[in-house]
Every structure is written in structure tokens, then in C-alpha cells.
mmCIF file of C-alpha atoms and ligand atoms in Angstrom:
data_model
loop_
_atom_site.group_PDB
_atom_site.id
_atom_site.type_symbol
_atom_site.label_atom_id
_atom_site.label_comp_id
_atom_site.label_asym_id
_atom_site.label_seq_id
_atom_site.Cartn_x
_atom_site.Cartn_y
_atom_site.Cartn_z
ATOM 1 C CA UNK A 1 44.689 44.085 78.719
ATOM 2 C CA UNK A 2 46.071 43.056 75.593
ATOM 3 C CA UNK A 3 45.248 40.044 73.456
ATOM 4 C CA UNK A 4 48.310 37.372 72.128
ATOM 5 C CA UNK A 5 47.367 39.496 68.368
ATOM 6 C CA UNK A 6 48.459 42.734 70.298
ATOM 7 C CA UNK A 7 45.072 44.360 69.996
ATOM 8 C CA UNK A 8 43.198 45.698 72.766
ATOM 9 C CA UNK A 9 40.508 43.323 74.271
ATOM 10 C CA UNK A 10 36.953 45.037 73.377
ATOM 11 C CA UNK A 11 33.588 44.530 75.432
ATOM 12 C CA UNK A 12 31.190 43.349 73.580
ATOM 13 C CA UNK A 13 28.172 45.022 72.972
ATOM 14 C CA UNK A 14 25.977 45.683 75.923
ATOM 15 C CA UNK A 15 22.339 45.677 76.273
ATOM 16 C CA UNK A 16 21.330 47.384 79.443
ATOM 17 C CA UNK A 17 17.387 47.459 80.174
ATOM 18 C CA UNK A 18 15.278 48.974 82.882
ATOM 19 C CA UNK A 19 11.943 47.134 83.040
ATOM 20 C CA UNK A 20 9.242 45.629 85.967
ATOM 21 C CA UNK A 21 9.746 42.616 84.341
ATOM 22 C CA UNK A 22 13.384 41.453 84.295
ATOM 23 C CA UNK A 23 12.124 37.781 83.907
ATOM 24 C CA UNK A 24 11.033 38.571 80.053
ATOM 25 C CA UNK A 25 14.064 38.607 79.635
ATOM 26 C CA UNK A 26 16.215 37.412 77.463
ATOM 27 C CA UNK A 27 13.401 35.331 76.521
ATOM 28 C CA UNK A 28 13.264 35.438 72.876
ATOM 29 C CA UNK A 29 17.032 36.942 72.590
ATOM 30 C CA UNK A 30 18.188 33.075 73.688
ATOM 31 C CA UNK A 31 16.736 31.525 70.589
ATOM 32 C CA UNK A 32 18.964 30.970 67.212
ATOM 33 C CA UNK A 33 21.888 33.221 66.335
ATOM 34 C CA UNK A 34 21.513 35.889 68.802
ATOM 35 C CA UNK A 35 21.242 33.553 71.359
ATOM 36 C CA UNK A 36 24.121 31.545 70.540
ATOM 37 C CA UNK A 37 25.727 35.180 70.098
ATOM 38 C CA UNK A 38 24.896 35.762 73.940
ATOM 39 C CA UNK A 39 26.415 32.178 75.032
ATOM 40 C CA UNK A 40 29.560 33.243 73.312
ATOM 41 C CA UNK A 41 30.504 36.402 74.778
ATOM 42 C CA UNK A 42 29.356 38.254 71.563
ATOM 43 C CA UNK A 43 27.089 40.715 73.215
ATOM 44 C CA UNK A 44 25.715 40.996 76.664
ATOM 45 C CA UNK A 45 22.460 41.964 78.380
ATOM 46 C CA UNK A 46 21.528 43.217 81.983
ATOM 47 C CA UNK A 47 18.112 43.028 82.343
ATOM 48 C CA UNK A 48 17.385 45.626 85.548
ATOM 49 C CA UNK A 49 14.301 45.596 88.087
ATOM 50 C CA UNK A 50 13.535 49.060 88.258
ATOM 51 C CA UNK A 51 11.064 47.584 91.571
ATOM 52 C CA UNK A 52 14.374 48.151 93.152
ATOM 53 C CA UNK A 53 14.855 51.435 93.336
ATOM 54 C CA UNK A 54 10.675 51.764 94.596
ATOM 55 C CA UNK A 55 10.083 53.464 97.559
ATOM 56 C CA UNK A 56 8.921 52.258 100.763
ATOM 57 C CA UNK A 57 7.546 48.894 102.100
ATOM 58 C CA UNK A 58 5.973 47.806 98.863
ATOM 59 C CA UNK A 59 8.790 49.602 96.485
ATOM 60 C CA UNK A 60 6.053 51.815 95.046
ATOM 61 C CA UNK A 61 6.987 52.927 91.681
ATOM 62 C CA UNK A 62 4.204 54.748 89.943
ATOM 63 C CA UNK A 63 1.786 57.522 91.283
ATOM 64 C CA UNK A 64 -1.977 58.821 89.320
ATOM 65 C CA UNK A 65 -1.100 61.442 86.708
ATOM 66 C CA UNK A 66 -0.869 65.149 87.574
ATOM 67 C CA UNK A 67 -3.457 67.049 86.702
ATOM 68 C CA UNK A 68 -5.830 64.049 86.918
ATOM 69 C CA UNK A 69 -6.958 61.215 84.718
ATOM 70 C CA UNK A 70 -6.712 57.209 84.168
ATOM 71 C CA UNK A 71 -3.879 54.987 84.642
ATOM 72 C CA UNK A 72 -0.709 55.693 86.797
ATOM 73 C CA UNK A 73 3.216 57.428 85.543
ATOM 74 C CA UNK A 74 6.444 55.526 86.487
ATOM 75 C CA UNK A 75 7.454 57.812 89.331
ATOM 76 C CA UNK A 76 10.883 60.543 88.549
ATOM 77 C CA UNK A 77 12.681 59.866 91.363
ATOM 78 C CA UNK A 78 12.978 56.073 91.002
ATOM 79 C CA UNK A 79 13.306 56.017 87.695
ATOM 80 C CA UNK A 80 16.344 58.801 88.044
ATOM 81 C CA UNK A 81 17.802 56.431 90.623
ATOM 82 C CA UNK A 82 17.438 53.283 88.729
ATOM 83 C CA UNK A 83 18.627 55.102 85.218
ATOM 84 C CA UNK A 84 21.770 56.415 87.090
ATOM 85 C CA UNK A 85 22.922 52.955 88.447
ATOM 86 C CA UNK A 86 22.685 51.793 84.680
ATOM 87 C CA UNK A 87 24.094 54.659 83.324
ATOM 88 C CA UNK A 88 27.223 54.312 85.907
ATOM 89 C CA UNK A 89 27.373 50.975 84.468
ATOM 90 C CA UNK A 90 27.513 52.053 81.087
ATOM 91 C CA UNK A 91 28.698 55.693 80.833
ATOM 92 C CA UNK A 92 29.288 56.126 76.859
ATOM 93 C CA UNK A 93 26.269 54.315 75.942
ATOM 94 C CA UNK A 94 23.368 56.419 74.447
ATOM 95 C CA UNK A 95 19.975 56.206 76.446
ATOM 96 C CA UNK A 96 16.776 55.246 75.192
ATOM 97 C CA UNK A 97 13.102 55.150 75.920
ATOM 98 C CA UNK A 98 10.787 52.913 74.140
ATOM 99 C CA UNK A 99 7.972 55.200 73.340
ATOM 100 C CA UNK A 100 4.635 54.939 70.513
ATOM 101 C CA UNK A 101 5.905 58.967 70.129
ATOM 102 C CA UNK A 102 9.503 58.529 69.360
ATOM 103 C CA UNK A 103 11.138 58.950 66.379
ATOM 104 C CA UNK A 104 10.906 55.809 64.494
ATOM 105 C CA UNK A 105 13.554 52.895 64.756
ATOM 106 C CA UNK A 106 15.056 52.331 61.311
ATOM 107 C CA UNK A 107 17.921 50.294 60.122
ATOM 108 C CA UNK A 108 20.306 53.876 59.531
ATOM 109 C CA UNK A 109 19.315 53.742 63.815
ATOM 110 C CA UNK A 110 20.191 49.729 64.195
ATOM 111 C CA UNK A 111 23.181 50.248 62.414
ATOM 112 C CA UNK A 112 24.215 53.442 64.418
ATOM 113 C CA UNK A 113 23.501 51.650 67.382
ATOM 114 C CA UNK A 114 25.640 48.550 66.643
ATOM 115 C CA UNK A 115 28.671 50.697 66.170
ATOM 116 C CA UNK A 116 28.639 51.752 69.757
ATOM 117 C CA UNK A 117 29.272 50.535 72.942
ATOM 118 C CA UNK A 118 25.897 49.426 73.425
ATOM 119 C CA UNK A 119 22.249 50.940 74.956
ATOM 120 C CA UNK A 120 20.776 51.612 77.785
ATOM 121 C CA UNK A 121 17.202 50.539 77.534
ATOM 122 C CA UNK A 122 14.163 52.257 79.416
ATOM 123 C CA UNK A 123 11.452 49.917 79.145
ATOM 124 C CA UNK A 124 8.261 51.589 80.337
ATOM 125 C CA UNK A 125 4.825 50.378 81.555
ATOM 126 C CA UNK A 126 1.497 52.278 82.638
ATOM 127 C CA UNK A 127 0.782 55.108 81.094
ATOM 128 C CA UNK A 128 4.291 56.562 80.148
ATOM 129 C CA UNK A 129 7.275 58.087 82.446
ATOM 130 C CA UNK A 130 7.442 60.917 84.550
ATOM 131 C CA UNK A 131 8.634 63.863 81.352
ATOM 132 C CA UNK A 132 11.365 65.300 83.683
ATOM 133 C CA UNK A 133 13.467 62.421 83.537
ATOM 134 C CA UNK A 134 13.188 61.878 79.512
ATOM 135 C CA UNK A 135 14.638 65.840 79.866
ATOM 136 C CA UNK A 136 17.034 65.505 82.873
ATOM 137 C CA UNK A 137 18.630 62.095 81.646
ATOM 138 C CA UNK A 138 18.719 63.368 77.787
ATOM 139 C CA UNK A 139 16.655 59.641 76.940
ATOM 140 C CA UNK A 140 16.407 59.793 73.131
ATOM 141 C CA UNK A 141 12.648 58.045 72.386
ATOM 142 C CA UNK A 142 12.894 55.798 69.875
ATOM 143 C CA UNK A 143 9.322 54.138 68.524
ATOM 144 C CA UNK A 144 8.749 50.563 66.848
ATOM 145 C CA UNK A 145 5.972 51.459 65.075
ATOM 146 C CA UNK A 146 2.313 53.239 65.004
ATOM 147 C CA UNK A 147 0.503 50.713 68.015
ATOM 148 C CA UNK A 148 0.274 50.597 71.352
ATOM 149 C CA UNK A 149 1.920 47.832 73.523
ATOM 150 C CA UNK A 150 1.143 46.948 77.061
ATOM 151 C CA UNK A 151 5.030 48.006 77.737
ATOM 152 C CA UNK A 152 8.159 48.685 76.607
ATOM 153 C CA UNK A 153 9.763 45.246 76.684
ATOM 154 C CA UNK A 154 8.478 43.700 73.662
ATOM 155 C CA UNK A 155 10.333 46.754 72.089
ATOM 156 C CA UNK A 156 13.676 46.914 73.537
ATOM 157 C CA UNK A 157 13.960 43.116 72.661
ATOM 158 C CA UNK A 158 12.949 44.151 68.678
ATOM 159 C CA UNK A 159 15.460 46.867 69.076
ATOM 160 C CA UNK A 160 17.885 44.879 70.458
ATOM 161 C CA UNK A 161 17.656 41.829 67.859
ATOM 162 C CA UNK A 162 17.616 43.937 64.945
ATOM 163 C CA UNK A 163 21.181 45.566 66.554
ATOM 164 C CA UNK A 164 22.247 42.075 67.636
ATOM 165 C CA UNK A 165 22.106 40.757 63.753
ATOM 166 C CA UNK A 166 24.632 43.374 62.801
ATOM 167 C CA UNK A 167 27.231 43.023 65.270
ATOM 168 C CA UNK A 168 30.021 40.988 63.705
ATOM 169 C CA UNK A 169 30.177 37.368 63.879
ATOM 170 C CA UNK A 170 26.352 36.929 65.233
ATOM 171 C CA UNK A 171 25.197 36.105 61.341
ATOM 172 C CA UNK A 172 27.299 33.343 59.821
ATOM 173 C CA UNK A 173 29.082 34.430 55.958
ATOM 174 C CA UNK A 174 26.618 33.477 53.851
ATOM 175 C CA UNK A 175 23.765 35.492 55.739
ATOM 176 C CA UNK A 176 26.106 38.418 55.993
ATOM 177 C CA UNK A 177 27.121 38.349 52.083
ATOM 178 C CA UNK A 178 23.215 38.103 51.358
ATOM 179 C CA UNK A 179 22.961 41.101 53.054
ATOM 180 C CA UNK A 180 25.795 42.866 51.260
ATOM 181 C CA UNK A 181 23.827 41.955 48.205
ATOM 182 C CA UNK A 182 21.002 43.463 49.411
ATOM 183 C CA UNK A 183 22.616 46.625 49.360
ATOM 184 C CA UNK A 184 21.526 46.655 45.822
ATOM 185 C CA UNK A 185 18.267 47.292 46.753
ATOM 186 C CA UNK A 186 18.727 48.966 50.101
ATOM 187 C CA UNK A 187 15.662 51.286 50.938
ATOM 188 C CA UNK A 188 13.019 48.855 48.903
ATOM 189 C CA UNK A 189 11.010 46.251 49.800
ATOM 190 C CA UNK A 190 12.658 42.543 49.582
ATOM 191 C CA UNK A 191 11.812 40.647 46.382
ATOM 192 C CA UNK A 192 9.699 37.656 46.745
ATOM 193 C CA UNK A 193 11.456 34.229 47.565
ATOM 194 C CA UNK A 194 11.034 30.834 46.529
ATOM 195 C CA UNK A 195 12.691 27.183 46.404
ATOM 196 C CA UNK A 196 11.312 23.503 45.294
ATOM 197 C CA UNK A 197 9.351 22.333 44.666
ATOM 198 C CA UNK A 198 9.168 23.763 41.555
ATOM 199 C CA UNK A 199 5.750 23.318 40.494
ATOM 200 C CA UNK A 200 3.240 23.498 43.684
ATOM 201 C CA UNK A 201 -0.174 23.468 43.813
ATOM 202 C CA UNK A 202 -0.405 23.944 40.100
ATOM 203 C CA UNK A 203 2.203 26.893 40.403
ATOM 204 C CA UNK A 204 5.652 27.448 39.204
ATOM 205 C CA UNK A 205 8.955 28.998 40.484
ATOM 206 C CA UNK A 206 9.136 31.960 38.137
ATOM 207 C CA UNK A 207 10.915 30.750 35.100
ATOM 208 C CA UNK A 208 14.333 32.895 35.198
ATOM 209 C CA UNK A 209 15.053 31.668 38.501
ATOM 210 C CA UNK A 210 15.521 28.649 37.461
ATOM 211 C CA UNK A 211 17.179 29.429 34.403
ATOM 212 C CA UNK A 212 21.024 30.073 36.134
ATOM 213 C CA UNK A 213 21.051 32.995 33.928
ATOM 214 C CA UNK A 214 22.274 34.974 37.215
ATOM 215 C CA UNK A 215 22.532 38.598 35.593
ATOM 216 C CA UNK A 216 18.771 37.976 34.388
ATOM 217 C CA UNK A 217 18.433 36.810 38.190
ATOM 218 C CA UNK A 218 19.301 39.603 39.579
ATOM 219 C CA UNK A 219 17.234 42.096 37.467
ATOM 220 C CA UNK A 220 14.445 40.302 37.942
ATOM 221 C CA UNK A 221 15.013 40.659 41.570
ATOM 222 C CA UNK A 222 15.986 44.020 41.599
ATOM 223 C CA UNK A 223 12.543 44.703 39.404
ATOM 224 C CA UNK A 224 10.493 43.002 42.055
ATOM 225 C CA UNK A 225 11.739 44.738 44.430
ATOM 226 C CA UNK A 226 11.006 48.168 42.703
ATOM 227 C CA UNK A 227 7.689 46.741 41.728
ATOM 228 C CA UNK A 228 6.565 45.841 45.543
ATOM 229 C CA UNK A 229 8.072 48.948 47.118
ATOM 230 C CA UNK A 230 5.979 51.451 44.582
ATOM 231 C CA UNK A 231 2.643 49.619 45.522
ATOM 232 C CA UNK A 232 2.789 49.387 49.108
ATOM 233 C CA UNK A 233 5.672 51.904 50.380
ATOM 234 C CA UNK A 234 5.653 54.463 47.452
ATOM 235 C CA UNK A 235 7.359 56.781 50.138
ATOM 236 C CA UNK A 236 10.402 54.613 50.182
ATOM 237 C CA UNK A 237 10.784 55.427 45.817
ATOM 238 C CA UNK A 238 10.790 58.986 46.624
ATOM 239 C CA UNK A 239 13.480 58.907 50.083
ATOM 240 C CA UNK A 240 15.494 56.996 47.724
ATOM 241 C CA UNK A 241 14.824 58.137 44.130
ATOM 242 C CA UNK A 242 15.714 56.013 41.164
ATOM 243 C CA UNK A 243 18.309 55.263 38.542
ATOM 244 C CA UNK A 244 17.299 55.736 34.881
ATOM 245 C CA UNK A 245 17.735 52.056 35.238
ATOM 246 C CA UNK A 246 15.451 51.396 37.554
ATOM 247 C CA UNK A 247 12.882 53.610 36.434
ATOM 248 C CA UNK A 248 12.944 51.759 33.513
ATOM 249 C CA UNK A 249 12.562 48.174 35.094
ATOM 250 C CA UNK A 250 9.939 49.805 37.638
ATOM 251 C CA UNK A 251 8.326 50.810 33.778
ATOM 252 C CA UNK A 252 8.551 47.140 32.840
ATOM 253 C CA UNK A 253 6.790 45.519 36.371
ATOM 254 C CA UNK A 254 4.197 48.165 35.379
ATOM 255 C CA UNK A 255 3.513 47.105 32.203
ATOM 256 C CA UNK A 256 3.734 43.015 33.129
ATOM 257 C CA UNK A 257 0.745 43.973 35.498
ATOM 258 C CA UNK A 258 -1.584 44.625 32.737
ATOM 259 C CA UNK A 259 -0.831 41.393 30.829
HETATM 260 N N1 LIG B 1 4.840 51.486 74.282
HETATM 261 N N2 LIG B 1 7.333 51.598 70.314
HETATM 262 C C1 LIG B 1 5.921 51.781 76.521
HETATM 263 C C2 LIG B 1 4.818 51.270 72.925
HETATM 264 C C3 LIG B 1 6.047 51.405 72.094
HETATM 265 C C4 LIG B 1 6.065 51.492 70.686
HETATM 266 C C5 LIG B 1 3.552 51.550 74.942
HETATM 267 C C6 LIG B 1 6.029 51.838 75.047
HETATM 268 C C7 LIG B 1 3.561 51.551 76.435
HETATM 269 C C8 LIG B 1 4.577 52.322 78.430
HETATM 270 N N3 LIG B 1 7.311 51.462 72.477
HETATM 271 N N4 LIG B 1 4.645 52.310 76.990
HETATM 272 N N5 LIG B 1 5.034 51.494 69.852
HETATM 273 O O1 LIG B 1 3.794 50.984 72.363
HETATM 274 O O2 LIG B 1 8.080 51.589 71.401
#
């Protein structure tokens, strides 16, 4: 198929997710942009019942841990049939597992991931998956963060908004020059915000943002963002390192803490 332009017609993005709980979904995914994103065609989701693919009269999908101990293991062999019927669905997409021991979902991952065709999402529950099927299907486990949620779902959908922001045409110009912006300080923290009013509760906006001295603006910005990162995420400073710039303005936050 070709469109009137000439170019070929692409699919959008396509969220494809495994879960016991289709009906989460797209639950938060409808609201604002990305849902309006969804509505027009921008990106799609398939929210799966992996209950499906359980065996016998009550679809049984989990069995007690070998070896012993609490709490039951999504089964292998439904969980290989239910990831092949996605993964027919959606052969070039790259398959993940929401897991606490994953390697950790970044934006360099988000951004990855919005290139492509889309995921295939393996939203777990109980006490993990079955190993041999994170090893036979090649699932890449990818982690939101140090905590433990009751599943995977609440996961996949952070995964999937954070992708869903990026894809092109979901945020509108503004939001996506603001982010180019950004760039400036990619790998800090965000400097702090504000708008009016201007004094509030006996406080002011900081006086060179309302000066419209935008150069000034945008150090100061670009300082507070340097100052925040090195006390609470030092570790970001040293992934990123510093310009002899910004060393000095990190210098100058220093020094404005111990007026
Ligand atoms: N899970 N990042 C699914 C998580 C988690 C995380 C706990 C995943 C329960 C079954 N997923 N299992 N943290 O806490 O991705």
C-alpha cells in the first residue's frame, strides 16, 4: 500500500501485553495525549489474557515453586503458548519481561524502544515466571525501579507511556521543542519551575525569571539543574561529566548555598 505522498503506509507503534488482567488495560494509557494518541491511530495496544492459553477446566496457569517454598510460578508451557501467539503477531518486535531484577528502564531504553516496531510485553504476577521461558523466548527483563509490585502491569503501562510520549505527533510542538531544550541538560535533574503569582505566601518567583533577560534564564536554569542533580543523584555528574562551564556554575550554586 502506498499513500497519495508516495510513501509507504507505516503501522504504528504496537504495544502487545501478556497479563491476567487484560481489563487494566488501557486504563491510564486513555487519559490526555497518549490517549488521544491511541484514538488516532498513533499507536496501538493488544492487551492479551494469558488465562487463555491455561490448561484444563479452570485454565490453570501457575503451579508451587520447584524445589519448595511460598507463592506459585506462571507455568512454561502456557506462557510459551501465549508468548508465541503474540510474538506471531508481532515478529520484529523485541520481547520484554517486567521484572524488580532487570536491567533498569532508562530514557536511552524508551527512546530505543520508540524507534521500533513496537514491544511485546510480559506482564507477570505471583512470584515470577517459569526461568526457561525468559531463556527459550530470549525476553530481555527490563525493571522500573528498586520495589516490589503486586504485578507486572503497573509497569508495562509506565514503560509504555514513557515510549508513547516520544513517538511523533503524540506531544504537541511546544512540548516537543521543550524537550529539545532540555537536551541542554540531558542526564541532570530538571530545574525547578514556577509561574504567577509572583509573590505567594510571602515568596517570590526567583528574580531573573522574571527579568526576560533569557540568556541569564537559561544559566540560571542550567545551574539549577547542576545544583539539584549533585545533591540528590551525584551519580548522574559523574555518567555525564561536566563542561569547564558547568563546573563553574555547579561552583557558583555551591557557593549561593552558604549565603
Ligand atoms: N514486579 N519493575 C512482576 C515488579 C517490577 C518492577 C513484581 C514485576 C512482580 C511478578 N516489574 N512480578 N519493579 O516489581 O518491573
Amino acid at each position: 500500500m502506498t499513500e497519495p505522498g508516495g510513501t509507504q503506509a507505516r503501522a504504528p507503534w504496537r504495544a502487545t501485553v501478556l497479563t491476567l488482567f487484560p481489563e487494566l488495560f488501557p486504563g491510564p494509557l486513555s487519559a490526555s495525549r497518549a490517549g488521544e494518541a491511541l484514538k488516532q491511530g498513533l499507536w496501538a495496544l493488544e492487551a492479551i489474557s494469558i488465562r487463555e492459553f491455561g490448561f484444563g477446566r479452570h485454565r490453570a496457569v501457575d503451579d508451587t515453586p520447584a524445589g519448595g517454598g511460598a507463592g506459585m510460578i506462571l507455568r512454561a508451557d502456557v506462557l510459551g503458548a501465549a508468548i508465541d501467539h503474540a510474538v506471531a503477531g508481532n515478529p520484529q518486535s523485541p520481547r520484554i519481561c517486567l521484572s524488580p531484577r532487570g536491567e533498569p528502564l532508562t530514557q536511552l531504553v524508551v527512546r530505543e524502544l520508540a524507534k521500533g516496531p513496537g514491544v511485546m510485553l510480559l506482564a507477570g504476577r505471583f512470584e515470577g515466571i517459569d526461568q526457561r521461558v525468559i531463556e527459550a523466548r530470549a525476553l530481555r527483563e527490563v525493571s522500573i525501579g528498586d520495589y516490589v509490585l503486586s504485578g507486572g502491569e503497573l509497569a508495562a503501562m509506565v514503560l509504555i507511556d514513557a515510549v508513547v510520549r516520544q513517538l511523533p505527533g503524540v506531544l504537541n510542538d511546544e512540548q516537543s521543542a521543550a524537550e529539545d531544550s532540555f537536551a541542554r541538560s540531558a542526564g541532570l535533574l530538571d530545574c525547578p519551575h514556577y509561574t504567577r503569582p509572583e509573590v505567594w505566601d510571602g515568596e517570590a518567583v526567583p528574580a531573573v525569571l522574571m527579568s526576560g533577560h533569557h540568556a541569564q534564564i537559561e544559566r540560571w536554569r542550567l545551574k539549577q539543574a547542576l545544583g539539584r542533580s549533585w545533591q540528590r543523584r551525584p551519580e548522574l555528574l559523574e555518567r555525564r561529566g561536566l563542561s569547564a562551564e558547568e563546573v563553574k556554575l555547579l561552583e557558583e550554586f555551591r557557593q549561593e548555598l552558604k549565603n
